[in-house]
Tab-separated table of C-alpha atoms and ligand atoms in Angstrom:
chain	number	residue	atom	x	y	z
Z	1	UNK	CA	-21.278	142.565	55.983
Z	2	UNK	CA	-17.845	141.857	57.240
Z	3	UNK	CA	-18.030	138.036	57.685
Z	4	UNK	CA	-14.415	138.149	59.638
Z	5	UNK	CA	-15.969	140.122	62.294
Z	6	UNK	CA	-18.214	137.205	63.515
Z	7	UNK	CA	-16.667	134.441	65.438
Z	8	UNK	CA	-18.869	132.027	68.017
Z	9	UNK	CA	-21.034	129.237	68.227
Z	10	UNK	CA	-23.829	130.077	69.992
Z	11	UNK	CA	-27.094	127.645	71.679
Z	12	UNK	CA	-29.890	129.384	72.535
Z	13	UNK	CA	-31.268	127.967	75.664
Z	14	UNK	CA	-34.946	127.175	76.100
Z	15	UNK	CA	-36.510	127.048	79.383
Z	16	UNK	CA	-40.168	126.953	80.523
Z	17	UNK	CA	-41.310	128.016	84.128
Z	18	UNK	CA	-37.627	128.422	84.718
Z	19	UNK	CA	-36.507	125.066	84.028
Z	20	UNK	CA	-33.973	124.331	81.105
Z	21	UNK	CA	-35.273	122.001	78.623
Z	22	UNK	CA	-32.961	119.252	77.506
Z	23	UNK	CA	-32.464	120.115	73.858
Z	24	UNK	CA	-30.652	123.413	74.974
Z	25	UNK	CA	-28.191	120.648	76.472
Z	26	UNK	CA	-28.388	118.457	73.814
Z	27	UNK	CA	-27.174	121.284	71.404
Z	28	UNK	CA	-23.974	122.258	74.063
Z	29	UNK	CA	-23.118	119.221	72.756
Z	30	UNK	CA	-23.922	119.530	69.466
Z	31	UNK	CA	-21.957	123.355	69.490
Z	32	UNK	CA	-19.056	122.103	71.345
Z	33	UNK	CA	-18.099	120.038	68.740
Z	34	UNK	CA	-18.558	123.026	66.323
Z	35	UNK	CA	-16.749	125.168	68.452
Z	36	UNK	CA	-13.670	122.783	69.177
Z	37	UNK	CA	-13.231	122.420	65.369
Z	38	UNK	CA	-13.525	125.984	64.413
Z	39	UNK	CA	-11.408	126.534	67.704
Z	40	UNK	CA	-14.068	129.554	69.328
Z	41	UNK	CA	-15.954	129.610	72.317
Z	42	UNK	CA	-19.067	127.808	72.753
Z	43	UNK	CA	-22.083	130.267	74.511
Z	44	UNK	CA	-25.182	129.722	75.764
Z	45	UNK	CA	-27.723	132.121	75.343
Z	46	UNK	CA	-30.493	132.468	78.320
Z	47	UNK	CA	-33.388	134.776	78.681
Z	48	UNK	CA	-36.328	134.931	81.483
Z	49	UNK	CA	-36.864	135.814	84.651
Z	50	UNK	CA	-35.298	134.436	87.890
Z	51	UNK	CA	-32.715	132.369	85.653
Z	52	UNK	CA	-29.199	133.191	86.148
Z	53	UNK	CA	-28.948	131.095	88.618
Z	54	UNK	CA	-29.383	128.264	86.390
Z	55	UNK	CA	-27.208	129.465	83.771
Z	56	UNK	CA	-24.343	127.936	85.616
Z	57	UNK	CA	-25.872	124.225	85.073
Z	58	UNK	CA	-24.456	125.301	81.559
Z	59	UNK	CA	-20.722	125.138	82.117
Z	60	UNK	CA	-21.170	121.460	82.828
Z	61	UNK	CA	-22.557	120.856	79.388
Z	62	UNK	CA	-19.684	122.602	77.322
Z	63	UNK	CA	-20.530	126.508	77.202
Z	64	UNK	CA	-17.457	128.482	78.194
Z	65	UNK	CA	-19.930	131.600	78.160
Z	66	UNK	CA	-23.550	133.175	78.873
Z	67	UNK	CA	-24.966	135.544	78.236
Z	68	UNK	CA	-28.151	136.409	80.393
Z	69	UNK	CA	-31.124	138.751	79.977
Z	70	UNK	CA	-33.031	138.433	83.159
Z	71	UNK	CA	-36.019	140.223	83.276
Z	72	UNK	CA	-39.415	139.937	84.324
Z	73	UNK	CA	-40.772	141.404	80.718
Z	74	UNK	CA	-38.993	137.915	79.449
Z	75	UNK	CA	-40.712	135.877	81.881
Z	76	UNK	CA	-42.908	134.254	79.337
Z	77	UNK	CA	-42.237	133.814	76.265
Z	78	UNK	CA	-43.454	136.297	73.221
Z	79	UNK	CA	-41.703	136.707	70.053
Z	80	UNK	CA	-41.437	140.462	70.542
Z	81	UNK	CA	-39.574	140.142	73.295
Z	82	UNK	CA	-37.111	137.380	72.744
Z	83	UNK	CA	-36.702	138.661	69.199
Z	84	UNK	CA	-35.424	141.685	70.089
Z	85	UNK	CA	-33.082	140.429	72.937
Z	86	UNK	CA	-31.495	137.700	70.641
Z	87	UNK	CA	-31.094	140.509	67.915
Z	88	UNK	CA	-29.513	142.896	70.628
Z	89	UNK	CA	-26.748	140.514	71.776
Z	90	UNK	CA	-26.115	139.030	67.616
Z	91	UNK	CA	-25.892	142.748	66.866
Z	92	UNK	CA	-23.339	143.433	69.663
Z	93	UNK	CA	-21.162	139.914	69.784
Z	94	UNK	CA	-21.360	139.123	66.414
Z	95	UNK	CA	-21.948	135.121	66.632
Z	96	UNK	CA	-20.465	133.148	63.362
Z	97	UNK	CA	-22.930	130.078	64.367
Z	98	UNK	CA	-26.242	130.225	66.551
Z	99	UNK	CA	-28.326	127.132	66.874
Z	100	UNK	CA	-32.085	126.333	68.567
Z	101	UNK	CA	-34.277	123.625	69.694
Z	102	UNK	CA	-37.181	122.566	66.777
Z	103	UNK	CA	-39.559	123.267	69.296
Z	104	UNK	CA	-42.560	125.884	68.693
Z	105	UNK	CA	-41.040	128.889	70.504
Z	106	UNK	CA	-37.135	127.683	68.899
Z	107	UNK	CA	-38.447	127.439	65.757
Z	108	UNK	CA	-40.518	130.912	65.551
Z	109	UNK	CA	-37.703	132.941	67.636
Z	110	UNK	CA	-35.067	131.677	64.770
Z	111	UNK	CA	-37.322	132.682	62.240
Z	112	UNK	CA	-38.274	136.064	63.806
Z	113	UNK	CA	-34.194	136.879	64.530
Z	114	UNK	CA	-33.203	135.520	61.100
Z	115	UNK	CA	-35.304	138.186	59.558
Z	116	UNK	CA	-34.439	141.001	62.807
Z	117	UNK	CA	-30.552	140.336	61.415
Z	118	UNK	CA	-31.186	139.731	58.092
Z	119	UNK	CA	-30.087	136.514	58.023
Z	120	UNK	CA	-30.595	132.624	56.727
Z	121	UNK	CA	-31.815	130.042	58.860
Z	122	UNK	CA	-31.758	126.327	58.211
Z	123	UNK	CA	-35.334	124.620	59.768
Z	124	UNK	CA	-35.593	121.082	61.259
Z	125	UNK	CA	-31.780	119.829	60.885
Z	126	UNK	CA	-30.854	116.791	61.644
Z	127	UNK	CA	-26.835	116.919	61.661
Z	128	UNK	CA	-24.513	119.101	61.940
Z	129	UNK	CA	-20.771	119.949	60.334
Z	130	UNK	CA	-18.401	122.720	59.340
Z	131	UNK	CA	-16.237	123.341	57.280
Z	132	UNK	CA	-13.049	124.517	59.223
Z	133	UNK	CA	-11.235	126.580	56.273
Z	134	UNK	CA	-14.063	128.383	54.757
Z	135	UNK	CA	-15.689	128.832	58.042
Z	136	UNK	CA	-18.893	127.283	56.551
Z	137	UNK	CA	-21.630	125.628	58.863
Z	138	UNK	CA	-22.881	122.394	57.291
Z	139	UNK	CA	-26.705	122.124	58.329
Z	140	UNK	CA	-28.241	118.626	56.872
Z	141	UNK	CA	-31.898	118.017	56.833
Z	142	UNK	CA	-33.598	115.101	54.919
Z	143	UNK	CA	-35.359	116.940	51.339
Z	144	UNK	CA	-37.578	115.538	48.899
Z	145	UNK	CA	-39.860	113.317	50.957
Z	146	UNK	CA	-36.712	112.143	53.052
Z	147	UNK	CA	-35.207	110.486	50.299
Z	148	UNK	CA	-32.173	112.709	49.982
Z	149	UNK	CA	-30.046	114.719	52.852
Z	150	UNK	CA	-29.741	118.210	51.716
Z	151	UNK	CA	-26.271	119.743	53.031
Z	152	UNK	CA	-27.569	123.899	53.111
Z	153	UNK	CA	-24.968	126.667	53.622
Z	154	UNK	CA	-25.138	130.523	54.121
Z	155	UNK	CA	-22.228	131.891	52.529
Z	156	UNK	CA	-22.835	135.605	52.629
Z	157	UNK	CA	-24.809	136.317	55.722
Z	158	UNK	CA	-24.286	135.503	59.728
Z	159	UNK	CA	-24.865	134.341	62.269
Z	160	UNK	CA	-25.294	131.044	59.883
Z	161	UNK	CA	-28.260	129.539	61.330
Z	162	UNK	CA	-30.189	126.801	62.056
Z	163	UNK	CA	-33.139	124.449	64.039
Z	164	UNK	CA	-32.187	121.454	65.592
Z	165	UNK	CA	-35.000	118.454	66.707
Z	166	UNK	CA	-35.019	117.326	69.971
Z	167	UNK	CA	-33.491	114.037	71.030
Z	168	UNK	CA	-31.786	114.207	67.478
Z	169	UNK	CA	-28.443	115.150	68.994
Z	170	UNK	CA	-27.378	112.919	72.562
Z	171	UNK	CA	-27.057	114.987	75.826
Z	172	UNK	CA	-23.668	115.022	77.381
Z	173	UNK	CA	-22.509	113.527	79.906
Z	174	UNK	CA	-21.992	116.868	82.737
Z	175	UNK	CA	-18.989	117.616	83.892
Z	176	UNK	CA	-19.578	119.672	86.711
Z	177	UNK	CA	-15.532	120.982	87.426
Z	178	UNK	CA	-16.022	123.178	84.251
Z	179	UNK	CA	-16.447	126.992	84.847
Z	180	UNK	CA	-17.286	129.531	82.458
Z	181	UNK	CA	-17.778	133.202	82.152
Z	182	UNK	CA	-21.921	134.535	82.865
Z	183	UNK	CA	-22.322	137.782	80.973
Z	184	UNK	CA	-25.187	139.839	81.983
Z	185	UNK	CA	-27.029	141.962	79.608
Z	186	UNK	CA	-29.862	143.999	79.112
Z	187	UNK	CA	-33.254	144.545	77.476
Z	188	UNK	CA	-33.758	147.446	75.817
Z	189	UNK	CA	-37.872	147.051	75.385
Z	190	UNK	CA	-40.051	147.708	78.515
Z	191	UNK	CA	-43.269	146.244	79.472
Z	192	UNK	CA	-45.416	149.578	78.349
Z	193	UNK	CA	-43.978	149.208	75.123
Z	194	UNK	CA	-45.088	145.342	74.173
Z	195	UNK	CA	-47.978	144.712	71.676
Z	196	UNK	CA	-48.215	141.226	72.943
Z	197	UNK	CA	-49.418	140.036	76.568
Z	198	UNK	CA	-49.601	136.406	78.256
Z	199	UNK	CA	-52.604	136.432	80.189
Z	200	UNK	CA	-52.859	132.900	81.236
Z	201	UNK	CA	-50.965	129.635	80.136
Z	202	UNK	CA	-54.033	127.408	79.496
Z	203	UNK	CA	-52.392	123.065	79.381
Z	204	UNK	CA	-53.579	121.197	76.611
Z	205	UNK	CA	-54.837	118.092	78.659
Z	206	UNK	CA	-56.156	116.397	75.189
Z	207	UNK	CA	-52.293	115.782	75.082
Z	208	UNK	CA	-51.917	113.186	77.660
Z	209	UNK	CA	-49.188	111.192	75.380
Z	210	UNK	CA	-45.538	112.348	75.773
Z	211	UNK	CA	-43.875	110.375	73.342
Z	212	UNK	CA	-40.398	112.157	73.431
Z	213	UNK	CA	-40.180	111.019	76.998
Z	214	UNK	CA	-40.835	107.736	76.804
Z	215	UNK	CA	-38.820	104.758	77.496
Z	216	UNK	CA	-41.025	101.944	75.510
Z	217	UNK	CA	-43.186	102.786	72.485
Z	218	UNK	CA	-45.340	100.214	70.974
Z	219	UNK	CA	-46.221	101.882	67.360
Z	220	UNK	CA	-48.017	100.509	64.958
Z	221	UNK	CA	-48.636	100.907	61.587
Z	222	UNK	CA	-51.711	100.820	58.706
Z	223	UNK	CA	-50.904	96.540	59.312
Z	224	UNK	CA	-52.796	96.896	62.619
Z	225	UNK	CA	-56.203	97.392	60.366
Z	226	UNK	CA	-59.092	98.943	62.448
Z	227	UNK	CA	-59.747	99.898	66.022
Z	228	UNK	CA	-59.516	96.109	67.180
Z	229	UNK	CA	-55.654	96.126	65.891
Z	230	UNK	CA	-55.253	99.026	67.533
Z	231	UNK	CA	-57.210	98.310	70.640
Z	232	UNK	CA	-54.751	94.785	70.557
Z	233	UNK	CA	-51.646	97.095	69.898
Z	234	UNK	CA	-52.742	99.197	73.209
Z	235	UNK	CA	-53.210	96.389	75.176
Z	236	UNK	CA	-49.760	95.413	74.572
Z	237	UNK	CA	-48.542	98.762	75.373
Z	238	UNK	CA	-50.964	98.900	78.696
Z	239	UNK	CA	-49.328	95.860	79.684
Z	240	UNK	CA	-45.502	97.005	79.256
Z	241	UNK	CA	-46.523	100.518	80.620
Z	242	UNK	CA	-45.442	101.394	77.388
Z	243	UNK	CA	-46.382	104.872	75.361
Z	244	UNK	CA	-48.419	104.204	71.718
Z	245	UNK	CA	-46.809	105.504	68.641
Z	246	UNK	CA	-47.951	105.017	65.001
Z	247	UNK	CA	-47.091	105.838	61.295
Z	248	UNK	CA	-48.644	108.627	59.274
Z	249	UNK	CA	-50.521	106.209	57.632
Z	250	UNK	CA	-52.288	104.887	60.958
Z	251	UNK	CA	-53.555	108.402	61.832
Z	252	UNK	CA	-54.899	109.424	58.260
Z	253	UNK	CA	-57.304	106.624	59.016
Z	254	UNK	CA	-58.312	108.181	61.756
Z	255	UNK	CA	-57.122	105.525	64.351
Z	256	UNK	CA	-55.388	107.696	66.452
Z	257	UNK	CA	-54.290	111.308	66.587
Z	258	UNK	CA	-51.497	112.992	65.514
Z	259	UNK	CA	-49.798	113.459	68.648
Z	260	UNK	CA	-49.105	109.861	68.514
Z	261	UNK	CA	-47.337	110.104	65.085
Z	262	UNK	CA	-43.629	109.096	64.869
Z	263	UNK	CA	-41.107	110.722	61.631
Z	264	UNK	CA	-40.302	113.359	59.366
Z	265	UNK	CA	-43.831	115.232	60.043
Z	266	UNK	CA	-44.447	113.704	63.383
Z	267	UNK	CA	-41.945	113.629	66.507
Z	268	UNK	CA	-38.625	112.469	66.974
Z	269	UNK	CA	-38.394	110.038	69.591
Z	270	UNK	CA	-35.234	107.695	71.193
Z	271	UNK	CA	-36.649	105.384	73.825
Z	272	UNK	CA	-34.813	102.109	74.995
Z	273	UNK	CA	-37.058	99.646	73.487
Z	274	UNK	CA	-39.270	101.006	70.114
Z	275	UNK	CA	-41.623	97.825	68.768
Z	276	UNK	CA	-42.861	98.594	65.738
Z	277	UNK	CA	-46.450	96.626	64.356
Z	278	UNK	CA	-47.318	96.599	60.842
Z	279	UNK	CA	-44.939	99.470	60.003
Z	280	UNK	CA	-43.577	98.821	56.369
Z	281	UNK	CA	-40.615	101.144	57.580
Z	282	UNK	CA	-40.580	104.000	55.078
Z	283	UNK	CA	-37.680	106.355	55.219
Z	284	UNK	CA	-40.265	109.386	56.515
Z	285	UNK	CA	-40.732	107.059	59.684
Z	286	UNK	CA	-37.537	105.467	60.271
Z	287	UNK	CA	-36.187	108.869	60.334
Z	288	UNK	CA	-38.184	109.688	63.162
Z	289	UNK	CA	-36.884	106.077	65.258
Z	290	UNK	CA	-33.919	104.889	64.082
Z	291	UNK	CA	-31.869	106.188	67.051
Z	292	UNK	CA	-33.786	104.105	69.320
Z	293	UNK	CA	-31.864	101.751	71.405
Z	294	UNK	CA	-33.483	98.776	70.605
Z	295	UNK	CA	-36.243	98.252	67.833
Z	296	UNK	CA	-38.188	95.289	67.647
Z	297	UNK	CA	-40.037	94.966	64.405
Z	298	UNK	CA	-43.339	92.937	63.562
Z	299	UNK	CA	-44.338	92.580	60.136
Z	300	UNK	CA	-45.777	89.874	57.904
Z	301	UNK	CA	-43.634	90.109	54.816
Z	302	UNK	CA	-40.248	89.179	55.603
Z	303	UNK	CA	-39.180	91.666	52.665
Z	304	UNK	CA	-40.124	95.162	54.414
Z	305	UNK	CA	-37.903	97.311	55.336
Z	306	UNK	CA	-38.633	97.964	58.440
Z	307	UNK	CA	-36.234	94.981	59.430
Z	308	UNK	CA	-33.257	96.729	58.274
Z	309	UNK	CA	-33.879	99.385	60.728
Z	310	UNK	CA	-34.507	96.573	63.260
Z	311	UNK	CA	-32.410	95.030	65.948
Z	312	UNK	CA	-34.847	92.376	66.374
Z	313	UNK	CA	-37.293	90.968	63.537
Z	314	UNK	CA	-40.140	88.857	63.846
Z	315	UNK	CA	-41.712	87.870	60.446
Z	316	UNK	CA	-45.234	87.008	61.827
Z	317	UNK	CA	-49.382	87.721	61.729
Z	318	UNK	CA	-49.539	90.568	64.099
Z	319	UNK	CA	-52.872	89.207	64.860
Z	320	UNK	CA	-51.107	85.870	66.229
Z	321	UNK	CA	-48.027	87.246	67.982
Z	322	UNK	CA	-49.072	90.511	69.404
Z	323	UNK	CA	-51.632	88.612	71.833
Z	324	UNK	CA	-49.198	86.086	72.780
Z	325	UNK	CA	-46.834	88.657	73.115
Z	326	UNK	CA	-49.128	90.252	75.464
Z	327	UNK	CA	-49.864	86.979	77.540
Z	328	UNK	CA	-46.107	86.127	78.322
Z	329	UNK	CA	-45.412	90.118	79.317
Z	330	UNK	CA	-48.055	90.113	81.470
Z	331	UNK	CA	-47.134	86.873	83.472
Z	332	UNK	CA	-43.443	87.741	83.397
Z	333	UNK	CA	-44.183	91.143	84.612
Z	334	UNK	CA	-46.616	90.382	87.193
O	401	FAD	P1	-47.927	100.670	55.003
O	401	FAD	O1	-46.799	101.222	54.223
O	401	FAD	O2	-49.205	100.403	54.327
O	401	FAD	O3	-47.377	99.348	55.707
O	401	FAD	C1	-48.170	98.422	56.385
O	401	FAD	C2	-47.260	97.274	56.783
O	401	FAD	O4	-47.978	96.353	57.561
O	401	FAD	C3	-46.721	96.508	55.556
O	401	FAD	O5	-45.316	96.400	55.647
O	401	FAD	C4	-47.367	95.117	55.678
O	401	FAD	O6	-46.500	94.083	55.269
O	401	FAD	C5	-47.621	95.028	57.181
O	401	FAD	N1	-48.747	94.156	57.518
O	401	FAD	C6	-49.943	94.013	56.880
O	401	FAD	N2	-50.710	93.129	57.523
O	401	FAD	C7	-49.998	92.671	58.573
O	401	FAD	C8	-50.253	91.701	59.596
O	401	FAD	N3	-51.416	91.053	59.688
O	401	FAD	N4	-49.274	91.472	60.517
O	401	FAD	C9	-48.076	92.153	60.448
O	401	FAD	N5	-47.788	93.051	59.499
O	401	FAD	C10	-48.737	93.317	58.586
O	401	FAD	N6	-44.991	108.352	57.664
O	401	FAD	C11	-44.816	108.259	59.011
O	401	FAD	O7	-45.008	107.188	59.605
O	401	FAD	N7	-44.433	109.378	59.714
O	401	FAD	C12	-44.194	110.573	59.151
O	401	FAD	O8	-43.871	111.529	59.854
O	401	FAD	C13	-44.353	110.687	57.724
O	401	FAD	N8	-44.101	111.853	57.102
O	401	FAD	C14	-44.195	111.893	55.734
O	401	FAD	C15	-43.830	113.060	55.047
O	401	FAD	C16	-43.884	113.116	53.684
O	401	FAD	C17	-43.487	114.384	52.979
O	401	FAD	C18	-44.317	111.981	52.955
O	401	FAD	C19	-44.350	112.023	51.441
O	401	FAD	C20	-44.684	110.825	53.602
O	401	FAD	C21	-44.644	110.760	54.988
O	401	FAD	N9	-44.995	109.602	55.688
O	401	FAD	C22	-44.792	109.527	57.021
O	401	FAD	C23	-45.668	108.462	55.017
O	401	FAD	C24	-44.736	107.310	54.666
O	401	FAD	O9	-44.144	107.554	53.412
O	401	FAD	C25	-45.507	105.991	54.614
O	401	FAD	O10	-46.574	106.113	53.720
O	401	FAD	C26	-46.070	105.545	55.967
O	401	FAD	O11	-45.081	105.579	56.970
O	401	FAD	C27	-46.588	104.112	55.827
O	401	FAD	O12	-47.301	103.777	56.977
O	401	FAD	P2	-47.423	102.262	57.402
O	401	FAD	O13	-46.082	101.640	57.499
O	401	FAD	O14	-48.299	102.227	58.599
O	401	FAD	O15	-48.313	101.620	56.216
């Protein structure tokens, strides 16, 4: 493999039902800095059906390029098909960096192309660096329980790869005077050909909690107890129409599931004010909140460590202060 050849940083660009999901933004932002640095273009990559349209919302968030497969056979997404395009256009424009979205389709279309190009691929990062002279992309991800960052590099191979979590990198802010350059491609697969079909997209109503999106989580943490902590902890939440998080801890006991779970094995989430009750604050959770805007912590011992994640500490009984807490919210709010 002639590494000189490949030169790029490229975003692949997620959208469902035709809409572009944010962390395809978030990583423009991510890849512009990349691309600045290593002084290349930055290029969005964006397959479906009925999308090029959108493809120009993509100029405002740093790409100077896209390329677009638009096709109905990409309409939904299968890993056939998306493989196979993303392998197409790495074969032909030879990308030195491509980053995805952590999400379940990101994660198994930069697994399925790492092994289409015989490549390596980085999972779950959670920063993002490169090294200008040796043209080497620095993909961090915590390793060992989260108790060390591990810096991992793909010297021999490219595109150098890797998997980025949502709301782990900010969104820029648009700037819609940029232009850039839409390249349209095509897929050489046909319907006929495909193993795989999408009958029907069937929602998951069980998951009525969208954490990611939220602007106030109340979380809480193996402190809470039993179901009336947690009923208490909801209450609160109810009351500041907030969305209920909790530690890995809180959902091996079976209070809640694990759609609610917050950190290294749970979701990512930045909302503007993050309370977290009876957390002790180990790293695996902190990781997943510590980019929150404000965090408001509640715990008994004034030793945890939660508190040096916090903005605002309150050494106290949850038992005592979340009900009171709950009392003043609701008349202030009223
Ligand atoms: P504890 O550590 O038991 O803390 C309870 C806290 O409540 C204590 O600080 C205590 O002082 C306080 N408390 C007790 N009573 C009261 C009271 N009456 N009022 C106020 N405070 C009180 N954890 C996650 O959360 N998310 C993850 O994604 C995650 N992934 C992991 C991945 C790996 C590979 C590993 C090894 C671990 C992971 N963990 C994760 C587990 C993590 O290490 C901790 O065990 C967990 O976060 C602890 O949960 P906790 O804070 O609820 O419980």
């Amino acid at each position: 493999m002639n590494l000189e050849e490949y030169r790029g940083v490229w975003v692949f660009i997620e959208q469902q039902e035709g809409q572009i999901i944010d962390v395809g933004l978030e990583l423009l932002g991510a890849g512009r800095d990349l691309a600045d640095k290593l002084e290349v273009d930055l290029c969005g990559v964006l397959l479906g059906h009925n999308v090029k349209d959108s493809a120009k919302e993509l100029f405002a968030y740093g790409a100077d390029k896209v390329y677009v497969i638009d096709d109905p056979v990409l309409e939904k997404y299968r890993t056939e098909t998306h493989m196979t395009a993303v392998g197409d256009l790495v074969r032909k424009y030879k990308p030195e960096i491509f980053i995805y979205g952590a999400t379940s389709n990101g994660k198994d279309l930069a697994s399925a192309v790492a092994t289409e190009v015989m490549t390596g691929l980085t999972a779950d990062t959670t920063l993002l660096d490169v090294n200008v002279e040796k043209r080497l992309f620095e993909a961090s991800r915590p390793a060992f329980g989260g108790n060390i960052m591990a810096t991992i590099l793909c010297k021999k191979h490219r595109p150098q790869m890797a998997t980025v979590r949502p709301k782990v990198m900010p969104k820029p802010e648009p700037d819609h005077t940029r232009k850039g350059e839409i390249i349209e491609e095509k897929i050489s697969i046909k319907e006929e050909d495909l193993r795989t079909k999408v009958l029907e997209i069937v929602r998951d109503m069980n998951k009525a909690v969208n954490l990611e999106d939220a602007d106030v989580i109340v979380a809480a943490g193996k402190g809470i107890k039993d179901e009336k902590g947690f009923a208490m902890v909801k209450e609160l939440a109810d009351v500041l129409n907030a969305t209920v998080g909790a530690s890995r801890d809180l959902v091996e006991a079976g209070l809640c599931g694990h759609d609610h779970q917050v950190g290294q094995t749970g979701l990512t989430v930045t909302p503007k004010i993050y309370f977290a009750i009876g957390i002790s604050g180990a790293v695996q959770h902190v990781v997943g909140m510590q980019n929150s805007e404000m965090i408001i912590a509640i715990n008994n011992d004034p030793e945890a460590a939660i508190f040096n994640a916090a903005h605002y500490g309150i050494v106290a009984d949850a038992f005592e202060i979340v009900p009171m807490l709950t009392e003043e919210f609701r008349k202030a709010l009223k």
